[in-house]
Amino acid sequence: MTECSLFAERALLPDGWSRDVLIEIGADGACAAVTPDAAAGAAPRAPGPVVPGMPNLHSHAFQRAMAGLAERAGPGDDSFWTWREVMYRFVRRLTPEQAGAVASQLFVEMLKAGYTAVGEFHYLHHEPDGRPYGDLAEMSRRVIAAARRTGMGLTHLPVLYGFGGFGGQAAGEGQRRFLNDPERFLRLVEAIRDEVRGDPRFGFGIAPHSLRAVTPETLRAALEGLDALDAGAPLHIHVAEQQKEVHDCIDWSGQRPVEWLLGNADLGPRWCFVHATHMTEQETEALAGSGAVAGLCPTTEANLGDGVFPAPAYLAGGGAFGIGSDSHISVSPIEELRWLEYGQRLTRRRRNLLGGEAEPSVGTVLYRSALAGGAQALGRPLGELAPGCRADLLVLDADCPTLVGKPDELLLDAMIFAGNDNPVRDVMVGGRWVVRERHHDEEAAILARYKAALAELTA
Ligand SMILES: [Zn+2]
């Protein structure tokens, strides 16, 4: 049954740009039919080009509130590890109510920027002293409620975090709010499964935090437990973000982190390797061929001084990738994609490194690859305007100066590389308009609460 429809003079479909596209949307929020060269009939006309909304495959929502607080030079050598100390100090105070306020604000910003679904890699589980809340899923439910309120699509990924370093080292005080053993962790996963079950706006999976935070035994227990709940649910893990992590992993196992996972986990399309920055040529080739998705977060990786992902070799090997805003130092799919290419240009002193013979438009390769990889990593039918996929779409502003006069084949290049004006005018998630004319209905109330939360947190 068709619930609503939209007519687009220009729309990006799986086969490329198409003209006069009628998009018919079912009551379930999925596309029922997508027909090019159609008549508009009674369907409302999109006032600009239509593209699929971008999945954001990696987020720690609460970190939005500390973006900008860690850009001051310290007395020593600033690195990922000193940033992490700032984050731990911040986390110590955050209440569930404040976490919900921050997530709501973040999701409004994401929607307005063109992200229509997010994978929340959620590790802030417990009270500041490490005791579980009366409801084990208290913090997770705040994130889910923020997604419901704002209209954001969500794959919730509770994090298994048990240890402070490779080989089961004891966790530190700053990590108390994150910790679970596999048994309690799986109770949390089950509660989340029950909370989102049957709602097509949501999905769930799990995220073993990193090889620093699990042991082979706890990792195995979590994977088996997830399979019992949903054998298709996605699996995300931070991996090889920092060289110190690579060295520590070699000290522990004799292998590098990606190498260890390639040999010890049953890799495949359910897996998302977040960062995977530091890989040898052999690891890059093997990961590209494994069917897993690389979860790339170029602005966070730049901000934290992580390094540059070996994208040309990975793409040449057929590797899948998606993008995430991770620490939310930037909330813009355009900026993530631009920096994915610019990192390569700066290190290799060449141009247009991620385009190719099959598709010379770098913007098109970046946008379409990130749609497909993001959809795969979130385990939901996303990323295409096609029957059965969620009706998650963006209407671009035809009057945005960077887009004016661009033919179809240059539109995504111009959007990604040619300016800082946000070109996203309207945003639909699951068949429902959540942003109209750059405005979200709840943005004023959500911002007011966010301001109050920040005042409390920085007092
Ligand atoms: Zn992360």
Tab-separated table of C-alpha atoms and ligand atoms in Angstrom:
chain	number	residue	atom	x	y	z
A	1	MET	CA	0.000	0.000	0.000
A	2	THR	CA	1.343	3.418	-0.933
A	3	GLU	CA	1.309	5.850	1.922
A	4	CYS	CA	2.958	8.834	0.260
A	5	SER	CA	4.983	9.701	-2.812
A	6	LEU	CA	7.550	12.145	-4.113
A	7	PHE	CA	8.425	13.202	-7.644
A	8	ALA	CA	12.037	14.167	-8.406
A	9	GLU	CA	13.191	15.684	-11.676
A	10	ARG	CA	16.699	14.397	-10.831
A	11	ALA	CA	17.375	11.482	-8.486
A	12	LEU	CA	20.356	9.233	-7.815
A	13	LEU	CA	19.161	5.633	-8.319
A	14	PRO	CA	21.208	2.398	-8.139
A	15	ASP	CA	21.941	2.670	-11.873
A	16	GLY	CA	22.935	6.330	-11.719
A	17	TRP	CA	21.232	9.680	-12.143
A	18	SER	CA	17.713	9.396	-13.500
A	19	ARG	CA	15.080	11.858	-14.634
A	20	ASP	CA	11.427	12.297	-13.647
A	21	VAL	CA	11.501	9.720	-10.873
A	22	LEU	CA	8.340	8.824	-9.001
A	23	ILE	CA	9.112	7.427	-5.541
A	24	GLU	CA	6.176	5.648	-3.917
A	25	ILE	CA	6.506	4.882	-0.226
A	26	GLY	CA	4.640	2.279	1.788
A	27	ALA	CA	3.074	2.620	5.220
A	28	ASP	CA	6.068	0.720	6.616
A	29	GLY	CA	8.422	3.562	5.621
A	30	ALA	CA	10.133	1.613	2.823
A	31	CYS	CA	10.145	2.465	-0.877
A	32	ALA	CA	7.360	0.488	-2.573
A	33	ALA	CA	8.175	1.539	-6.151
A	34	VAL	CA	10.803	3.788	-7.748
A	35	THR	CA	9.977	4.616	-11.373
A	36	PRO	CA	12.115	6.787	-13.684
A	37	ASP	CA	10.628	8.627	-16.667
A	38	ALA	CA	7.293	8.742	-14.877
A	39	ALA	CA	4.562	11.337	-14.694
A	40	ALA	CA	4.300	13.249	-11.425
A	41	GLY	CA	0.563	12.759	-11.122
A	42	ALA	CA	-0.525	13.997	-7.708
A	43	ALA	CA	2.905	13.457	-6.107
A	44	PRO	CA	4.548	16.526	-4.563
A	45	ARG	CA	7.625	17.726	-6.452
A	46	ALA	CA	11.019	17.717	-4.731
A	47	PRO	CA	12.436	21.244	-5.068
A	48	GLY	CA	15.942	19.956	-5.904
A	49	PRO	CA	17.984	16.845	-6.749
A	50	VAL	CA	17.248	13.794	-4.580
A	51	VAL	CA	19.951	11.472	-3.237
A	52	PRO	CA	19.837	8.654	-0.662
A	53	GLY	CA	20.502	9.759	2.927
A	54	MET	CA	23.928	8.806	4.276
A	55	PRO	CA	24.338	6.132	6.987
A	56	ASN	CA	26.766	7.188	9.718
A	57	LEU	CA	28.314	3.903	10.825
A	58	HIS	CA	30.257	5.047	13.868
A	59	SER	CA	29.131	7.372	16.665
A	60	HIS	CA	29.749	7.892	20.370
A	61	ALA	CA	26.885	10.335	20.899
A	62	PHE	CA	27.978	11.763	24.263
A	63	GLN	CA	31.303	12.892	22.794
A	64	ARG	CA	29.487	15.657	20.864
A	65	ALA	CA	29.365	17.619	24.125
A	66	MET	CA	33.161	17.574	24.489
A	67	ALA	CA	33.975	18.449	20.870
A	68	GLY	CA	36.176	21.533	21.015
A	69	LEU	CA	37.274	21.023	24.627
A	70	ALA	CA	40.524	19.203	23.815
A	71	GLU	CA	42.176	21.537	21.295
A	72	ARG	CA	44.558	23.244	23.719
A	73	ALA	CA	48.229	22.286	23.709
A	74	GLY	CA	49.201	20.514	26.921
A	75	PRO	CA	52.527	20.503	28.752
A	76	GLY	CA	53.639	17.235	27.157
A	77	ASP	CA	53.054	15.456	23.911
A	78	ASP	CA	49.346	15.619	22.978
A	79	SER	CA	48.032	12.464	21.381
A	80	PHE	CA	45.037	10.166	21.236
A	81	TRP	CA	45.956	9.022	24.733
A	82	THR	CA	45.886	12.522	26.284
A	83	TRP	CA	42.575	13.209	24.488
A	84	ARG	CA	41.244	10.024	26.037
A	85	GLU	CA	42.037	11.376	29.535
A	86	VAL	CA	39.933	14.488	28.795
A	87	MET	CA	37.131	12.210	27.616
A	88	TYR	CA	37.317	10.073	30.775
A	89	ARG	CA	37.121	13.183	32.996
A	90	PHE	CA	34.083	14.365	31.048
A	91	VAL	CA	32.374	10.979	31.208
A	92	ARG	CA	32.691	10.826	34.969
A	93	ARG	CA	29.892	13.365	35.427
A	94	LEU	CA	27.423	12.651	32.649
A	95	THR	CA	23.885	11.708	33.838
A	96	PRO	CA	21.416	9.666	31.779
A	97	GLU	CA	19.256	12.745	31.334
A	98	GLN	CA	22.220	14.777	30.067
A	99	ALA	CA	23.293	11.916	27.782
A	100	GLY	CA	19.803	11.945	26.249
A	101	ALA	CA	19.955	15.726	25.763
A	102	VAL	CA	23.321	15.497	24.027
A	103	ALA	CA	22.205	12.621	21.781
A	104	SER	CA	19.043	14.510	20.751
A	105	GLN	CA	21.050	17.602	19.835
A	106	LEU	CA	23.564	15.498	17.920
A	107	PHE	CA	20.868	13.657	15.983
A	108	VAL	CA	19.211	16.929	14.923
A	109	GLU	CA	22.604	18.152	13.679
A	110	MET	CA	23.234	14.863	11.867
A	111	LEU	CA	19.846	14.893	10.148
A	112	LYS	CA	20.298	18.479	8.959
A	113	ALA	CA	23.739	17.538	7.589
A	114	GLY	CA	22.378	14.558	5.628
A	115	TYR	CA	22.935	11.556	7.902
A	116	THR	CA	19.702	9.565	8.081
A	117	ALA	CA	20.833	6.552	10.132
A	118	VAL	CA	23.518	6.030	12.720
A	119	GLY	CA	25.394	3.154	14.345
A	120	GLU	CA	25.763	4.068	17.986
A	121	PHE	CA	28.855	2.336	19.405
A	122	HIS	CA	27.624	2.652	22.947
A	123	TYR	CA	29.984	2.047	25.858
A	124	LEU	CA	28.726	4.365	28.597
A	125	HIS	CA	26.570	1.871	30.486
A	126	HIS	CA	26.739	2.370	34.255
A	127	GLU	CA	26.655	4.821	37.172
A	128	PRO	CA	29.811	6.920	37.692
A	129	ASP	CA	31.042	4.471	40.348
A	130	GLY	CA	30.574	1.533	37.983
A	131	ARG	CA	27.406	0.060	39.505
A	132	PRO	CA	24.719	-0.779	36.950
A	133	TYR	CA	21.628	1.404	36.902
A	134	GLY	CA	18.413	-0.225	38.205
A	135	ASP	CA	17.602	-0.740	34.548
A	136	LEU	CA	20.741	-2.223	32.982
A	137	ALA	CA	19.810	-0.561	29.663
A	138	GLU	CA	19.154	2.907	31.164
A	139	MET	CA	21.817	4.698	29.102
A	140	SER	CA	20.997	2.767	25.918
A	141	ARG	CA	17.327	3.671	26.245
A	142	ARG	CA	18.266	7.371	26.369
A	143	VAL	CA	19.987	7.055	23.001
A	144	ILE	CA	17.066	5.098	21.542
A	145	ALA	CA	14.618	7.707	22.894
A	146	ALA	CA	16.678	10.483	21.271
A	147	ALA	CA	16.464	8.648	17.931
A	148	ARG	CA	12.683	8.241	18.331
A	149	ARG	CA	12.233	11.901	19.213
A	150	THR	CA	14.310	13.251	16.351
A	151	GLY	CA	13.375	10.667	13.701
A	152	MET	CA	16.929	9.345	13.283
A	153	GLY	CA	17.320	5.732	12.098
A	154	LEU	CA	19.443	3.796	14.596
A	155	THR	CA	21.433	0.595	14.848
A	156	HIS	CA	22.294	0.375	18.516
A	157	LEU	CA	25.603	-1.371	19.211
A	158	PRO	CA	26.192	-1.954	22.932
A	159	VAL	CA	29.883	-2.309	23.637
A	160	LEU	CA	31.575	-5.185	25.402
A	161	TYR	CA	34.351	-3.625	27.452
A	162	GLY	CA	36.029	-5.766	30.070
A	163	PHE	CA	39.701	-4.858	30.372
A	164	GLY	CA	42.182	-2.018	30.283
A	165	GLY	CA	44.727	-3.532	27.900
A	166	PHE	CA	45.737	-6.563	25.839
A	167	GLY	CA	45.700	-9.942	27.550
A	168	GLY	CA	43.065	-9.104	30.168
A	169	GLN	CA	44.796	-6.251	32.011
A	170	ALA	CA	42.713	-4.681	34.778
A	171	ALA	CA	40.626	-1.675	33.705
A	172	GLY	CA	41.362	1.776	35.116
A	173	GLU	CA	39.121	4.043	37.161
A	174	GLY	CA	38.162	6.099	34.101
A	175	GLN	CA	36.720	2.948	32.504
A	176	ARG	CA	34.394	1.890	35.355
A	177	ARG	CA	31.214	3.032	33.619
A	178	PHE	CA	31.978	0.859	30.580
A	179	LEU	CA	32.610	-2.564	32.143
A	180	ASN	CA	30.591	-5.767	31.795
A	181	ASP	CA	31.371	-9.446	31.813
A	182	PRO	CA	29.897	-11.389	28.885
A	183	GLU	CA	26.948	-12.692	30.923
A	184	ARG	CA	25.732	-9.241	32.010
A	185	PHE	CA	26.588	-7.817	28.604
A	186	LEU	CA	24.346	-10.338	26.869
A	187	ARG	CA	21.479	-9.470	29.221
A	188	LEU	CA	21.922	-5.862	28.099
A	189	VAL	CA	21.931	-6.889	24.428
A	190	GLU	CA	18.751	-8.882	24.943
A	191	ALA	CA	17.033	-5.899	26.601
A	192	ILE	CA	17.964	-3.733	23.628
A	193	ARG	CA	16.806	-6.397	21.182
A	194	ASP	CA	13.427	-6.410	22.955
A	195	GLU	CA	13.236	-2.603	22.962
A	196	VAL	CA	13.715	-2.244	19.189
A	197	ARG	CA	12.188	-5.493	17.942
A	198	GLY	CA	9.581	-5.123	15.200
A	199	ASP	CA	10.356	-1.444	14.570
A	200	PRO	CA	11.893	-0.976	11.098
A	201	ARG	CA	13.477	2.321	12.171
A	202	PHE	CA	15.876	0.388	14.390
A	203	GLY	CA	18.385	-2.403	14.429
A	204	PHE	CA	20.882	-3.767	16.908
A	205	GLY	CA	24.217	-5.536	16.969
A	206	ILE	CA	27.223	-5.620	19.265
A	207	ALA	CA	30.594	-3.938	19.479
A	208	PRO	CA	33.474	-5.647	21.248
A	209	HIS	CA	35.275	-2.359	21.986
A	210	SER	CA	38.755	-3.330	20.770
A	211	LEU	CA	41.279	-6.102	21.244
A	212	ARG	CA	42.507	-4.020	24.212
A	213	ALA	CA	39.171	-4.385	25.995
A	214	VAL	CA	38.298	-8.057	25.440
A	215	THR	CA	40.088	-11.389	25.645
A	216	PRO	CA	39.717	-14.179	23.091
A	217	GLU	CA	37.431	-15.948	25.594
A	218	THR	CA	35.104	-12.992	26.273
A	219	LEU	CA	35.028	-12.139	22.562
A	220	ARG	CA	33.956	-15.682	21.743
A	221	ALA	CA	31.274	-15.658	24.445
A	222	ALA	CA	29.834	-12.391	23.123
A	223	LEU	CA	29.771	-13.623	19.523
A	224	GLU	CA	28.062	-16.875	20.501
A	225	GLY	CA	25.547	-15.003	22.629
A	226	LEU	CA	24.721	-12.614	19.800
A	227	ASP	CA	24.279	-15.481	17.352
A	228	ALA	CA	21.699	-16.984	19.686
A	229	LEU	CA	19.737	-13.704	19.589
A	230	ASP	CA	20.240	-12.838	15.910
A	231	ALA	CA	22.760	-14.666	13.749
A	232	GLY	CA	22.707	-11.847	11.176
A	233	ALA	CA	23.248	-8.876	13.486
A	234	PRO	CA	26.267	-6.627	12.809
A	235	LEU	CA	29.575	-6.770	14.712
A	236	HIS	CA	31.726	-3.668	15.086
A	237	ILE	CA	35.172	-3.323	16.621
A	238	HIS	CA	37.775	-0.535	16.913
A	239	VAL	CA	40.987	-1.818	15.399
A	240	ALA	CA	44.506	-0.552	14.615
A	241	GLU	CA	43.623	3.102	15.218
A	242	GLN	CA	46.947	3.869	16.873
A	243	GLN	CA	50.480	2.564	16.364
A	244	LYS	CA	50.826	1.996	20.113
A	245	GLU	CA	47.861	-0.351	19.880
A	246	VAL	CA	49.592	-2.257	17.066
A	247	HIS	CA	52.822	-2.569	19.089
A	248	ASP	CA	50.966	-3.656	22.236
A	249	CYS	CA	49.067	-6.264	20.212
A	250	ILE	CA	52.310	-7.663	18.806
A	251	ASP	CA	53.763	-7.830	22.338
A	252	TRP	CA	50.694	-9.747	23.454
A	253	SER	CA	50.080	-12.107	20.546
A	254	GLY	CA	52.963	-11.813	18.099
A	255	GLN	CA	50.473	-10.467	15.581
A	256	ARG	CA	49.109	-7.099	14.524
A	257	PRO	CA	45.432	-6.371	15.439
A	258	VAL	CA	43.937	-6.762	11.956
A	259	GLU	CA	46.147	-9.800	11.363
A	260	TRP	CA	44.963	-11.348	14.643
A	261	LEU	CA	41.290	-10.822	13.796
A	262	LEU	CA	41.755	-12.148	10.263
A	263	GLY	CA	43.149	-15.340	11.745
A	264	ASN	CA	40.943	-15.713	14.810
A	265	ALA	CA	37.501	-14.310	14.042
A	266	ASP	CA	35.098	-15.604	11.445
A	267	LEU	CA	35.240	-12.474	9.307
A	268	GLY	CA	32.546	-11.706	6.773
A	269	PRO	CA	29.932	-9.133	5.804
A	270	ARG	CA	28.596	-8.755	9.357
A	271	TRP	CA	31.859	-7.216	10.539
A	272	CYS	CA	32.787	-3.557	10.591
A	273	PHE	CA	36.434	-2.755	11.365
A	274	VAL	CA	36.382	0.789	12.671
A	275	HIS	CA	39.503	2.783	11.655
A	276	ALA	CA	41.808	-0.087	10.506
A	277	THR	CA	44.313	2.723	10.001
A	278	HIS	CA	47.554	0.851	10.492
A	279	MET	CA	47.709	-2.157	8.188
A	280	THR	CA	50.415	-3.832	6.157
A	281	GLU	CA	49.832	-4.412	2.446
A	282	GLN	CA	48.905	-8.019	3.203
A	283	GLU	CA	46.412	-7.000	5.885
A	284	THR	CA	44.882	-4.382	3.573
A	285	GLU	CA	44.427	-6.915	0.795
A	286	ALA	CA	43.016	-9.572	3.122
A	287	LEU	CA	40.582	-7.182	4.799
A	288	ALA	CA	39.422	-5.899	1.396
A	289	GLY	CA	38.686	-9.464	0.327
A	290	SER	CA	37.045	-10.544	3.584
A	291	GLY	CA	33.627	-9.009	2.894
A	292	ALA	CA	33.876	-6.841	6.045
A	293	VAL	CA	33.377	-3.078	5.975
A	294	ALA	CA	36.090	-0.600	6.963
A	295	GLY	CA	34.503	2.076	9.155
A	296	LEU	CA	36.408	5.243	8.302
A	297	CYS	CA	36.153	8.416	10.374
A	298	PRO	CA	38.549	10.820	8.624
A	299	THR	CA	37.845	13.988	10.655
A	300	THR	CA	38.202	12.210	13.987
A	301	GLU	CA	41.263	10.321	12.757
A	302	ALA	CA	42.775	13.657	11.713
A	303	ASN	CA	41.780	15.350	14.952
A	304	LEU	CA	43.309	12.594	17.073
A	305	GLY	CA	46.429	12.275	14.946
A	306	ASP	CA	45.711	8.616	14.208
A	307	GLY	CA	47.096	8.290	10.708
A	308	VAL	CA	45.835	7.808	7.155
A	309	PHE	CA	43.912	4.747	5.991
A	310	PRO	CA	45.457	2.994	2.943
A	311	ALA	CA	42.399	3.733	0.829
A	312	PRO	CA	43.733	3.357	-2.741
A	313	ALA	CA	45.057	-0.181	-2.161
A	314	TYR	CA	41.956	-1.130	-0.177
A	315	LEU	CA	39.580	0.075	-2.903
A	316	ALA	CA	41.714	-1.548	-5.597
A	317	GLY	CA	41.192	-4.820	-3.706
A	318	GLY	CA	37.446	-4.350	-3.807
A	319	GLY	CA	37.129	-3.387	-0.133
A	320	ALA	CA	33.896	-1.946	1.234
A	321	PHE	CA	33.898	1.163	3.400
A	322	GLY	CA	31.484	3.505	5.119
A	323	ILE	CA	31.950	6.695	7.098
A	324	GLY	CA	31.356	7.681	10.696
A	325	SER	CA	31.566	10.899	12.661
A	326	ASP	CA	32.915	9.034	15.719
A	327	SER	CA	33.931	11.809	18.182
A	328	HIS	CA	31.720	14.355	16.337
A	329	ILE	CA	34.464	16.906	16.021
A	330	SER	CA	32.657	17.366	12.703
A	331	VAL	CA	29.068	16.377	11.909
A	332	SER	CA	29.066	16.394	8.125
A	333	PRO	CA	29.176	13.499	5.671
A	334	ILE	CA	30.580	15.925	3.113
A	335	GLU	CA	33.555	16.770	5.297
A	336	GLU	CA	34.244	13.087	6.085
A	337	LEU	CA	34.265	12.165	2.395
A	338	ARG	CA	36.325	15.189	1.407
A	339	TRP	CA	38.982	14.366	4.001
A	340	LEU	CA	39.049	10.737	2.999
A	341	GLU	CA	40.295	11.881	-0.420
A	342	TYR	CA	42.356	14.852	0.828
A	343	GLY	CA	44.315	12.670	3.288
A	344	GLN	CA	45.424	10.585	0.313
A	345	ARG	CA	46.288	13.634	-1.817
A	346	LEU	CA	48.385	15.168	0.949
A	347	THR	CA	50.380	12.036	1.693
A	348	ARG	CA	50.838	10.939	-1.942
A	349	ARG	CA	51.083	14.389	-3.606
A	350	ARG	CA	48.675	13.332	-6.330
A	351	ARG	CA	45.058	14.150	-7.193
A	352	ASN	CA	41.829	12.223	-7.667
A	353	LEU	CA	43.128	9.083	-5.996
A	354	LEU	CA	39.816	7.410	-5.204
A	355	GLY	CA	38.232	7.737	-8.641
A	356	GLY	CA	39.026	5.223	-11.346
A	357	GLU	CA	38.396	3.952	-14.830
A	358	ALA	CA	34.992	2.518	-13.998
A	359	GLU	CA	33.861	5.773	-12.368
A	360	PRO	CA	36.144	8.783	-12.787
A	361	SER	CA	34.034	11.051	-10.563
A	362	VAL	CA	35.710	10.945	-7.154
A	363	GLY	CA	32.613	12.440	-5.513
A	364	THR	CA	30.427	9.701	-6.999
A	365	VAL	CA	32.785	6.907	-5.893
A	366	LEU	CA	32.983	8.343	-2.382
A	367	TYR	CA	29.264	8.958	-1.924
A	368	ARG	CA	28.008	5.716	-3.437
A	369	SER	CA	30.619	3.538	-1.737
A	370	ALA	CA	29.844	5.095	1.644
A	371	LEU	CA	26.116	4.519	1.094
A	372	ALA	CA	26.657	0.830	0.364
A	373	GLY	CA	29.230	0.196	3.080
A	374	GLY	CA	27.267	2.171	5.651
A	375	ALA	CA	24.110	0.212	4.895
A	376	GLN	CA	25.956	-3.090	5.197
A	377	ALA	CA	27.572	-2.105	8.487
A	378	LEU	CA	24.264	-1.003	10.014
A	379	GLY	CA	22.528	-4.224	8.952
A	380	ARG	CA	19.429	-2.433	7.666
A	381	PRO	CA	18.009	-1.967	4.123
A	382	LEU	CA	19.505	1.474	3.522
A	383	GLY	CA	21.548	3.421	1.013
A	384	GLU	CA	19.514	3.064	-2.181
A	385	LEU	CA	16.342	4.501	-3.589
A	386	ALA	CA	14.944	1.107	-4.536
A	387	PRO	CA	11.938	-1.041	-3.638
A	388	GLY	CA	12.336	-2.577	-0.177
A	389	CYS	CA	14.897	-0.026	0.991
A	390	ARG	CA	13.990	2.505	3.646
A	391	ALA	CA	12.726	5.774	2.214
A	392	ASP	CA	15.689	7.730	3.633
A	393	LEU	CA	16.502	10.586	1.274
A	394	LEU	CA	17.828	14.113	0.967
A	395	VAL	CA	16.531	16.898	-1.211
A	396	LEU	CA	19.491	19.080	-2.146
A	397	ASP	CA	19.071	22.819	-2.436
A	398	ALA	CA	18.968	23.609	-6.154
A	399	ASP	CA	19.907	27.218	-5.319
A	400	CYS	CA	23.002	26.314	-3.308
A	401	PRO	CA	25.802	28.168	-5.160
A	402	THR	CA	28.081	25.130	-5.224
A	403	LEU	CA	25.431	23.064	-7.026
A	404	VAL	CA	24.144	25.672	-9.461
A	405	GLY	CA	24.808	24.816	-13.110
A	406	LYS	CA	26.332	21.385	-12.399
A	407	PRO	CA	25.276	18.550	-14.697
A	408	ASP	CA	24.422	15.229	-13.096
A	409	GLU	CA	27.885	13.722	-13.447
A	410	LEU	CA	29.508	16.649	-11.587
A	411	LEU	CA	26.897	17.167	-8.883
A	412	LEU	CA	28.466	14.950	-6.196
A	413	ASP	CA	31.972	16.228	-6.992
A	414	ALA	CA	30.757	19.793	-6.481
A	415	MET	CA	28.827	18.886	-3.347
A	416	ILE	CA	31.796	17.187	-1.679
A	417	PHE	CA	34.703	19.359	-2.779
A	418	ALA	CA	33.397	22.821	-3.617
A	419	GLY	CA	32.328	24.570	-0.473
A	420	ASN	CA	31.168	24.685	3.122
A	421	ASP	CA	27.526	25.689	2.609
A	422	ASN	CA	25.330	22.803	3.653
A	423	PRO	CA	23.434	21.854	0.472
A	424	VAL	CA	20.853	19.683	2.299
A	425	ARG	CA	17.416	21.309	2.199
A	426	ASP	CA	14.936	18.595	3.183
A	427	VAL	CA	15.447	15.218	4.848
A	428	MET	CA	13.123	12.219	4.880
A	429	VAL	CA	13.680	9.193	7.112
A	430	GLY	CA	11.473	6.127	6.690
A	431	GLY	CA	8.956	8.065	4.583
A	432	ARG	CA	8.608	10.897	7.113
A	433	TRP	CA	9.944	14.421	6.629
A	434	VAL	CA	12.167	15.217	9.605
A	435	VAL	CA	13.853	18.330	8.166
A	436	ARG	CA	11.940	20.774	5.983
A	437	GLU	CA	13.624	23.850	4.540
A	438	ARG	CA	16.644	23.246	6.805
A	439	HIS	CA	14.474	23.168	9.908
A	440	HIS	CA	13.716	20.348	12.359
A	441	ASP	CA	10.439	20.745	14.244
A	442	GLU	CA	11.972	20.067	17.649
A	443	GLU	CA	15.281	21.841	17.192
A	444	ALA	CA	14.573	24.839	19.449
A	445	ALA	CA	13.460	22.753	22.428
A	446	ILE	CA	16.289	20.267	21.928
A	447	LEU	CA	18.906	23.027	21.722
A	448	ALA	CA	17.569	24.684	24.887
A	449	ARG	CA	17.955	21.437	26.816
A	450	TYR	CA	21.396	20.846	25.320
A	451	LYS	CA	22.534	24.295	26.446
A	452	ALA	CA	21.359	23.551	29.984
A	453	ALA	CA	23.160	20.200	29.947
A	454	LEU	CA	26.409	21.830	28.790
A	455	ALA	CA	26.112	24.498	31.492
A	456	GLU	CA	25.762	21.738	34.097
A	457	LEU	CA	28.663	19.718	32.680
A	458	THR	CA	31.130	22.559	32.370
A	459	ALA	CA	30.190	24.326	35.635
B	1	ZN	ZN	35.101	5.195	18.089
